[in-house]
mmCIF file of N, CA and C in Angstrom:
data_model
loop_
_atom_site.group_PDB
_atom_site.id
_atom_site.type_symbol
_atom_site.label_atom_id
_atom_site.label_comp_id
_atom_site.label_asym_id
_atom_site.label_seq_id
_atom_site.Cartn_x
_atom_site.Cartn_y
_atom_site.Cartn_z
ATOM 1 N N MET W 236 19.536 -34.261 29.406
ATOM 2 C CA MET W 236 19.579 -32.709 28.894
ATOM 3 C C MET W 236 19.489 -32.556 27.319
ATOM 4 N N PHE W 237 18.666 -31.641 26.818
ATOM 5 C CA PHE W 237 18.817 -31.580 25.453
ATOM 6 C C PHE W 237 20.211 -30.709 25.111
ATOM 7 N N PRO W 238 20.560 -30.928 23.733
ATOM 8 C CA PRO W 238 21.581 -30.156 23.353
ATOM 9 C C PRO W 238 21.444 -28.613 23.242
ATOM 10 N N ALA W 239 22.464 -27.749 23.070
ATOM 11 C CA ALA W 239 22.071 -26.295 23.075
ATOM 12 C C ALA W 239 21.203 -25.928 21.993
ATOM 13 N N PRO W 240 21.437 -26.236 20.948
ATOM 14 C CA PRO W 240 20.613 -25.508 20.023
ATOM 15 C C PRO W 240 18.877 -25.980 20.025
ATOM 16 N N VAL W 241 18.654 -27.014 20.822
ATOM 17 C CA VAL W 241 17.349 -27.452 21.179
ATOM 18 C C VAL W 241 16.976 -26.568 22.431
ATOM 19 N N ARG W 242 17.825 -26.345 23.248
ATOM 20 C CA ARG W 242 17.357 -25.554 24.326
ATOM 21 C C ARG W 242 17.087 -24.021 23.923
ATOM 22 N N ALA W 243 17.847 -23.554 22.812
ATOM 23 C CA ALA W 243 17.739 -22.277 22.346
ATOM 24 C C ALA W 243 16.345 -21.924 21.655
ATOM 25 N N LEU W 244 15.775 -22.955 21.280
ATOM 26 C CA LEU W 244 14.423 -22.917 20.507
ATOM 27 C C LEU W 244 13.533 -22.180 21.149
ATOM 28 N N PRO W 245 13.246 -22.499 22.177
ATOM 29 C CA PRO W 245 11.802 -21.811 23.024
ATOM 30 C C PRO W 245 12.018 -20.199 22.761
ATOM 31 N N PRO W 246 13.049 -19.817 23.620
ATOM 32 C CA PRO W 246 13.292 -18.540 23.657
ATOM 33 C C PRO W 246 13.358 -17.623 22.348
ATOM 34 N N LEU W 247 13.850 -18.491 21.228
ATOM 35 C CA LEU W 247 13.937 -17.780 19.864
ATOM 36 C C LEU W 247 12.506 -17.880 19.394
ATOM 37 N N LEU W 248 11.800 -18.699 19.563
ATOM 38 C CA LEU W 248 10.320 -18.920 19.002
ATOM 39 C C LEU W 248 9.581 -17.583 19.787
ATOM 40 N N ALA W 249 9.845 -17.562 21.053
ATOM 41 C CA ALA W 249 8.995 -16.457 21.833
ATOM 42 C C ALA W 249 9.548 -14.977 21.226
ATOM 43 N N LEU W 250 10.661 -14.699 20.909
ATOM 44 C CA LEU W 250 10.849 -13.595 20.426
ATOM 45 C C LEU W 250 10.476 -13.410 18.975
ATOM 46 N N LEU W 251 10.514 -14.417 18.155
ATOM 47 C CA LEU W 251 9.970 -14.175 16.821
ATOM 48 C C LEU W 251 8.389 -13.959 16.774
ATOM 49 N N SER W 252 7.660 -14.630 17.724
ATOM 50 C CA SER W 252 6.187 -14.489 17.978
ATOM 51 C C SER W 252 5.904 -12.987 18.434
ATOM 52 N N MET W 253 6.705 -12.661 19.443
ATOM 53 C CA MET W 253 6.567 -11.022 19.847
ATOM 54 C C MET W 253 6.754 -10.204 18.724
ATOM 55 N N ALA W 254 7.851 -10.439 17.818
ATOM 56 C CA ALA W 254 8.150 -9.476 16.611
ATOM 57 C C ALA W 254 7.104 -9.742 15.651
ATOM 58 N N LEU W 255 6.277 -10.809 15.443
ATOM 59 C CA LEU W 255 5.393 -10.703 14.464
ATOM 60 C C LEU W 255 4.122 -10.001 14.908
ATOM 61 N N ALA W 256 3.726 -10.106 16.286
ATOM 62 C CA ALA W 256 2.699 -9.566 16.749
ATOM 63 C C ALA W 256 2.752 -7.975 16.882
ATOM 64 N N GLY W 257 4.131 -7.700 17.108
ATOM 65 C CA GLY W 257 4.333 -6.031 16.874
ATOM 66 C C GLY W 257 4.020 -5.745 15.526
ATOM 67 N N ALA W 258 4.752 -6.430 14.594
ATOM 68 C CA ALA W 258 4.376 -6.078 13.302
ATOM 69 C C ALA W 258 2.800 -5.960 12.632
ATOM 70 N N CYS W 259 2.047 -6.912 13.283
ATOM 71 C CA CYS W 259 0.614 -7.080 13.040
ATOM 72 C C CYS W 259 -0.022 -5.841 13.378
ATOM 73 N N ALA W 260 0.288 -5.684 14.696
ATOM 74 C CA ALA W 260 -0.289 -4.127 15.039
ATOM 75 C C ALA W 260 -0.156 -3.171 14.658
ATOM 76 N N CYS W 261 1.030 -2.674 13.962
ATOM 77 C CA CYS W 261 1.399 -1.423 13.310
ATOM 78 C C CYS W 261 0.639 -1.482 12.045
ATOM 79 N N ALA W 262 0.706 -2.731 11.380
ATOM 80 C CA ALA W 262 0.243 -3.055 10.015
ATOM 81 C C ALA W 262 -1.316 -2.619 9.907
ATOM 82 N N ASN W 263 -2.216 -2.876 11.126
ATOM 83 C CA ASN W 263 -3.463 -2.758 11.108
ATOM 84 C C ASN W 263 -4.091 -1.652 11.767
ATOM 85 N N ALA W 264 -3.121 -0.575 12.143
ATOM 86 C CA ALA W 264 -3.316 0.589 12.816
ATOM 87 C C ALA W 264 -4.173 1.487 11.777
ATOM 88 N N PRO W 265 -5.189 2.027 12.176
ATOM 89 C CA PRO W 265 -6.031 2.930 11.297
ATOM 90 C C PRO W 265 -4.947 4.277 10.761
ATOM 91 N N ALA W 266 -5.344 4.796 9.780
ATOM 92 C CA ALA W 266 -4.561 6.043 9.373
ATOM 93 C C ALA W 266 -5.017 7.093 10.221
ATOM 94 N N THR W 267 -3.864 7.966 10.490
ATOM 95 C CA THR W 267 -4.085 9.020 11.479
ATOM 96 C C THR W 267 -4.585 10.258 10.633
ATOM 97 N N GLY W 268 -4.979 11.341 11.146
ATOM 98 C CA GLY W 268 -5.503 12.506 10.290
ATOM 99 C C GLY W 268 -4.431 13.367 9.917
ATOM 100 N N ALA W 269 -3.044 13.299 10.181
ATOM 101 C CA ALA W 269 -2.186 14.193 9.616
ATOM 102 C C ALA W 269 -0.779 13.126 9.711
ATOM 103 N N GLY W 270 0.035 13.850 9.085
ATOM 104 C CA GLY W 270 1.521 13.193 8.855
ATOM 105 C C GLY W 270 1.495 12.459 7.560
ATOM 106 N N PRO W 271 2.503 11.687 7.201
ATOM 107 C CA PRO W 271 2.903 11.121 6.033
ATOM 108 C C PRO W 271 1.910 9.868 6.044
ATOM 109 N N GLY W 272 1.719 9.556 4.739
ATOM 110 C CA GLY W 272 0.573 8.674 4.222
ATOM 111 C C GLY W 272 -0.466 8.991 4.019
ATOM 112 N N ILE W 273 -0.976 10.320 4.099
ATOM 113 C CA ILE W 273 -2.122 10.806 3.644
ATOM 114 C C ILE W 273 -2.196 11.167 2.263
ATOM 115 N N CYS W 274 -3.348 10.739 1.591
ATOM 116 C CA CYS W 274 -3.276 10.946 -0.020
ATOM 117 C C CYS W 274 -3.705 12.261 -0.322
ATOM 118 N N HIS W 275 -3.005 12.780 -1.332
ATOM 119 C CA HIS W 275 -3.245 14.200 -1.978
ATOM 120 C C HIS W 275 -3.490 13.944 -3.442
ATOM 121 N N ALA W 276 -4.617 13.474 -4.067
ATOM 122 C CA ALA W 276 -4.714 13.241 -5.426
ATOM 123 C C ALA W 276 -4.473 14.577 -6.290
ATOM 124 N N ASP W 277 -5.044 15.586 -5.810
ATOM 125 C CA ASP W 277 -4.768 16.790 -6.425
ATOM 126 C C ASP W 277 -3.433 17.295 -7.142
ATOM 127 N N GLU W 278 -2.342 16.601 -6.305
ATOM 128 C CA GLU W 278 -1.060 16.663 -6.656
ATOM 129 C C GLU W 278 -0.462 15.900 -7.844
ATOM 130 N N VAL W 279 -1.228 14.728 -8.207
ATOM 131 C CA VAL W 279 -0.874 13.899 -9.088
ATOM 132 C C VAL W 279 -1.928 13.801 -10.473
ATOM 133 N N GLN W 280 -2.692 14.887 -10.587
ATOM 134 C CA GLN W 280 -3.777 14.842 -11.775
ATOM 135 C C GLN W 280 -2.955 14.888 -13.167
ATOM 136 N N TRP W 281 -1.561 15.121 -13.073
ATOM 137 C CA TRP W 281 -0.742 15.066 -14.364
ATOM 138 C C TRP W 281 -0.751 13.779 -15.032
ATOM 139 N N ALA W 282 -0.913 12.909 -14.158
ATOM 140 C CA ALA W 282 -0.891 11.397 -14.565
ATOM 141 C C ALA W 282 -2.113 10.965 -15.314
ATOM 142 N N VAL W 283 -3.126 11.667 -15.604
ATOM 143 C CA VAL W 283 -4.295 11.120 -16.517
ATOM 144 C C VAL W 283 -3.881 11.380 -17.871
ATOM 145 N N GLY W 284 -4.068 10.026 -18.547
ATOM 146 C CA GLY W 284 -3.541 10.028 -19.699
ATOM 147 C C GLY W 284 -2.341 9.561 -20.079
ATOM 148 N N GLN W 285 -1.494 9.176 -19.118
ATOM 149 C CA GLN W 285 -0.228 8.973 -18.930
ATOM 150 C C GLN W 285 -0.410 7.182 -18.970
ATOM 151 N N PRO W 286 0.832 6.578 -19.441
ATOM 152 C CA PRO W 286 0.720 4.925 -19.397
ATOM 153 C C PRO W 286 0.538 4.438 -17.851
ATOM 154 N N GLY W 287 0.256 3.490 -17.680
ATOM 155 C CA GLY W 287 -0.095 2.952 -16.223
ATOM 156 C C GLY W 287 1.334 1.958 -16.080
ATOM 157 N N ASP W 288 2.327 2.336 -16.462
ATOM 158 C CA ASP W 288 3.648 1.688 -16.096
ATOM 159 C C ASP W 288 4.310 1.761 -14.653
ATOM 160 N N GLN W 289 5.351 0.817 -14.461
ATOM 161 C CA GLN W 289 5.865 1.008 -13.136
ATOM 162 C C GLN W 289 6.519 2.231 -12.769
ATOM 163 N N ALA W 290 7.135 3.036 -13.624
ATOM 164 C CA ALA W 290 7.883 4.297 -13.451
ATOM 165 C C ALA W 290 6.531 5.501 -13.142
ATOM 166 N N THR W 291 5.565 5.328 -13.812
ATOM 167 C CA THR W 291 4.601 6.414 -13.759
ATOM 168 C C THR W 291 3.878 6.075 -12.333
ATOM 169 N N MET W 292 3.419 4.799 -11.904
ATOM 170 C CA MET W 292 2.779 4.372 -10.901
ATOM 171 C C MET W 292 3.765 4.991 -9.729
ATOM 172 N N GLY W 293 5.133 4.389 -9.729
ATOM 173 C CA GLY W 293 5.844 4.838 -8.586
ATOM 174 C C GLY W 293 5.771 6.211 -8.221
ATOM 175 N N ARG W 294 5.827 7.189 -9.488
ATOM 176 C CA ARG W 294 5.733 8.640 -9.327
ATOM 177 C C ARG W 294 4.507 9.207 -8.745
ATOM 178 N N VAL W 295 3.354 8.294 -9.199
ATOM 179 C CA VAL W 295 2.198 8.861 -8.761
ATOM 180 C C VAL W 295 2.074 8.756 -7.039
ATOM 181 N N TRP W 296 2.523 7.360 -6.570
ATOM 182 C CA TRP W 296 2.564 6.917 -5.297
ATOM 183 C C TRP W 296 3.487 7.993 -4.317
ATOM 184 N N ARG W 297 4.764 8.244 -4.856
ATOM 185 C CA ARG W 297 5.395 9.127 -4.105
ATOM 186 C C ARG W 297 4.918 10.575 -3.994
ATOM 187 N N GLU W 298 4.270 11.053 -5.155
ATOM 188 C CA GLU W 298 4.171 12.557 -5.116
ATOM 189 C C GLU W 298 2.690 12.642 -4.581
ATOM 190 N N SER W 299 1.872 11.737 -4.442
ATOM 191 C CA SER W 299 0.668 11.769 -3.899
ATOM 192 C C SER W 299 0.718 11.803 -2.444
ATOM 193 N N GLY W 300 1.759 11.317 -1.820
ATOM 194 C CA GLY W 300 2.017 11.064 -0.290
ATOM 195 C C GLY W 300 1.337 10.187 0.254
ATOM 196 N N ALA W 301 0.659 9.409 -0.623
ATOM 197 C CA ALA W 301 -0.292 7.919 -0.112
ATOM 198 C C ALA W 301 0.892 6.964 0.631
ATOM 199 N N GLY W 302 0.328 6.324 1.419
ATOM 200 C CA GLY W 302 1.033 5.072 1.853
ATOM 201 C C GLY W 302 0.997 3.773 1.250
ATOM 202 N N LEU W 303 -0.285 3.933 0.580
ATOM 203 C CA LEU W 303 -0.580 2.678 -0.242
ATOM 204 C C LEU W 303 -1.074 3.116 -1.812
ATOM 205 N N LEU W 304 -0.902 2.409 -2.880
ATOM 206 C CA LEU W 304 -1.339 2.687 -4.142
ATOM 207 C C LEU W 304 -2.208 1.516 -4.391
ATOM 208 N N ARG W 305 -3.380 1.786 -5.058
ATOM 209 C CA ARG W 305 -4.288 0.511 -5.518
ATOM 210 C C ARG W 305 -4.461 0.831 -7.207
ATOM 211 N N ALA W 306 -4.077 0.099 -8.058
ATOM 212 C CA ALA W 306 -4.289 0.289 -9.418
ATOM 213 C C ALA W 306 -5.653 -0.609 -9.760
ATOM 214 N N ILE W 307 -6.615 -0.077 -10.417
ATOM 215 C CA ILE W 307 -7.849 -0.610 -10.677
ATOM 216 C C ILE W 307 -8.028 -0.602 -12.209
ATOM 217 N N GLY W 308 -7.943 -1.782 -12.562
ATOM 218 C CA GLY W 308 -8.172 -1.933 -14.201
ATOM 219 C C GLY W 308 -9.650 -2.131 -14.507
ATOM 220 N N PRO W 309 -10.132 -1.989 -15.857
ATOM 221 C CA PRO W 309 -11.373 -1.944 -16.065
ATOM 222 C C PRO W 309 -12.221 -3.241 -15.713
ATOM 223 N N ASP W 310 -13.332 -3.311 -15.300
ATOM 224 C CA ASP W 310 -14.144 -4.454 -14.741
ATOM 225 C C ASP W 310 -13.562 -5.174 -13.641
ATOM 226 N N ARG W 311 -12.664 -4.618 -12.780
ATOM 227 C CA ARG W 311 -11.877 -5.058 -11.639
ATOM 228 C C ARG W 311 -12.811 -4.765 -10.521
ATOM 229 N N PRO W 312 -13.396 -5.795 -9.698
ATOM 230 C CA PRO W 312 -14.217 -5.173 -8.233
ATOM 231 C C PRO W 312 -13.069 -4.702 -7.474
ATOM 232 N N VAL W 313 -13.825 -3.909 -6.676
ATOM 233 C CA VAL W 313 -12.912 -3.292 -5.593
ATOM 234 C C VAL W 313 -13.814 -3.057 -4.367
ATOM 235 N N THR W 314 -13.062 -2.975 -3.227
ATOM 236 C CA THR W 314 -13.834 -2.853 -2.050
ATOM 237 C C THR W 314 -14.254 -1.328 -1.997
ATOM 238 N N ARG W 315 -15.213 -1.159 -1.057
ATOM 239 C CA ARG W 315 -15.707 0.424 -0.954
ATOM 240 C C ARG W 315 -15.238 1.012 0.250
ATOM 241 N N ASP W 316 -14.382 0.343 0.954
ATOM 242 C CA ASP W 316 -13.840 1.017 2.124
ATOM 243 C C ASP W 316 -13.010 2.247 1.704
ATOM 244 N N HIS W 317 -13.024 3.151 2.655
ATOM 245 C CA HIS W 317 -12.386 4.575 2.077
ATOM 246 C C HIS W 317 -11.137 4.301 3.080
ATOM 247 N N ARG W 318 -10.151 4.530 2.537
ATOM 248 C CA ARG W 318 -8.893 4.742 3.389
ATOM 249 C C ARG W 318 -8.120 6.403 2.856
ATOM 250 N N ARG W 319 -7.836 6.961 3.834
ATOM 251 C CA ARG W 319 -7.269 8.254 3.489
ATOM 252 C C ARG W 319 -5.786 8.234 3.191
ATOM 253 N N ASP W 320 -5.321 6.894 3.400
ATOM 254 C CA ASP W 320 -3.666 6.765 3.057
ATOM 255 C C ASP W 320 -3.772 6.067 1.866
ATOM 256 N N ARG W 321 -4.801 5.970 0.939
ATOM 257 C CA ARG W 321 -4.551 5.137 -0.352
ATOM 258 C C ARG W 321 -5.052 5.978 -1.511
ATOM 259 N N VAL W 322 -3.848 5.963 -2.569
ATOM 260 C CA VAL W 322 -4.250 6.597 -3.770
ATOM 261 C C VAL W 322 -4.675 5.434 -4.788
ATOM 262 N N ASN W 323 -5.928 5.955 -5.515
ATOM 263 C CA ASN W 323 -6.468 4.846 -6.463
ATOM 264 C C ASN W 323 -6.257 5.332 -7.911
ATOM 265 N N VAL W 324 -5.631 4.422 -8.699
ATOM 266 C CA VAL W 324 -5.440 4.822 -10.187
ATOM 267 C C VAL W 324 -5.996 3.903 -10.857
ATOM 268 N N PHE W 325 -6.998 4.385 -11.855
ATOM 269 C CA PHE W 325 -7.974 3.832 -12.634
ATOM 270 C C PHE W 325 -7.225 3.568 -13.866
ATOM 271 N N LEU W 326 -7.283 2.511 -14.566
ATOM 272 C CA LEU W 326 -6.860 2.101 -15.735
ATOM 273 C C LEU W 326 -7.676 1.522 -16.801
ATOM 274 N N ASP W 327 -7.555 2.170 -17.807
ATOM 275 C CA ASP W 327 -8.344 1.638 -19.055
ATOM 276 C C ASP W 327 -7.958 0.215 -19.746
ATOM 277 N N ALA W 328 -8.482 -0.224 -20.758
ATOM 278 C CA ALA W 328 -8.108 -1.679 -21.297
ATOM 279 C C ALA W 328 -6.843 -1.606 -22.010
ATOM 280 N N GLY W 329 -6.350 -0.187 -22.309
ATOM 281 C CA GLY W 329 -5.105 0.097 -22.934
ATOM 282 C C GLY W 329 -3.977 0.243 -22.028
ATOM 283 N N ASN W 330 -4.384 0.207 -20.650
ATOM 284 C CA ASN W 330 -3.385 0.384 -19.679
ATOM 285 C C ASN W 330 -2.907 2.014 -19.357
ATOM 286 N N ARG W 331 -3.955 2.753 -19.989
ATOM 287 C CA ARG W 331 -3.893 4.181 -19.775
ATOM 288 C C ARG W 331 -4.414 4.605 -18.468
ATOM 289 N N ILE W 332 -3.989 5.709 -17.593
ATOM 290 C CA ILE W 332 -4.517 6.156 -16.432
ATOM 291 C C ILE W 332 -5.706 7.282 -16.881
ATOM 292 N N THR W 333 -6.902 6.546 -16.338
ATOM 293 C CA THR W 333 -8.151 7.498 -16.657
ATOM 294 C C THR W 333 -8.714 8.438 -15.484
ATOM 295 N N ALA W 334 -8.204 7.989 -14.345
ATOM 296 C CA ALA W 334 -8.511 8.976 -13.016
ATOM 297 C C ALA W 334 -7.534 8.546 -12.063
ATOM 298 N N VAL W 335 -7.235 9.533 -11.072
ATOM 299 C CA VAL W 335 -6.479 9.490 -9.828
ATOM 300 C C VAL W 335 -7.382 9.867 -8.725
ATOM 301 N N THR W 336 -7.720 9.041 -7.832
ATOM 302 C CA THR W 336 -8.480 9.642 -6.479
ATOM 303 C C THR W 336 -7.734 9.072 -5.355
ATOM 304 N N CYS W 337 -8.359 9.470 -4.177
ATOM 305 C CA CYS W 337 -8.037 9.013 -2.790
ATOM 306 C C CYS W 337 -9.135 8.030 -2.408
ATOM 307 N N GLY W 338 -8.752 7.103 -1.588
ATOM 308 C CA GLY W 338 -9.756 6.394 -0.869
ATOM 309 C C GLY W 338 -9.190 5.114 -0.807
#
């Protein structure tokens, strides 16, 4: 017979795998049409011209209502996928915000 810690391992691994599978399902769920997490870029146009520091970016994220924030620097390639739950913050070479959009 195996000692108690070894016998407890399979049930613990099963619980861990179920928890991870549930987390992945939630993370990959598409954005719904209503509720929290939908971007409202019109609410954060005050940020254009502001420095792209942590405090400003945090405020943009909170006030836009978006679930995600994507900082886009000059010459940085980005995907073309449109996400209603993401706010895009465009930065110039001097780390100043030049535009705020949703997508």
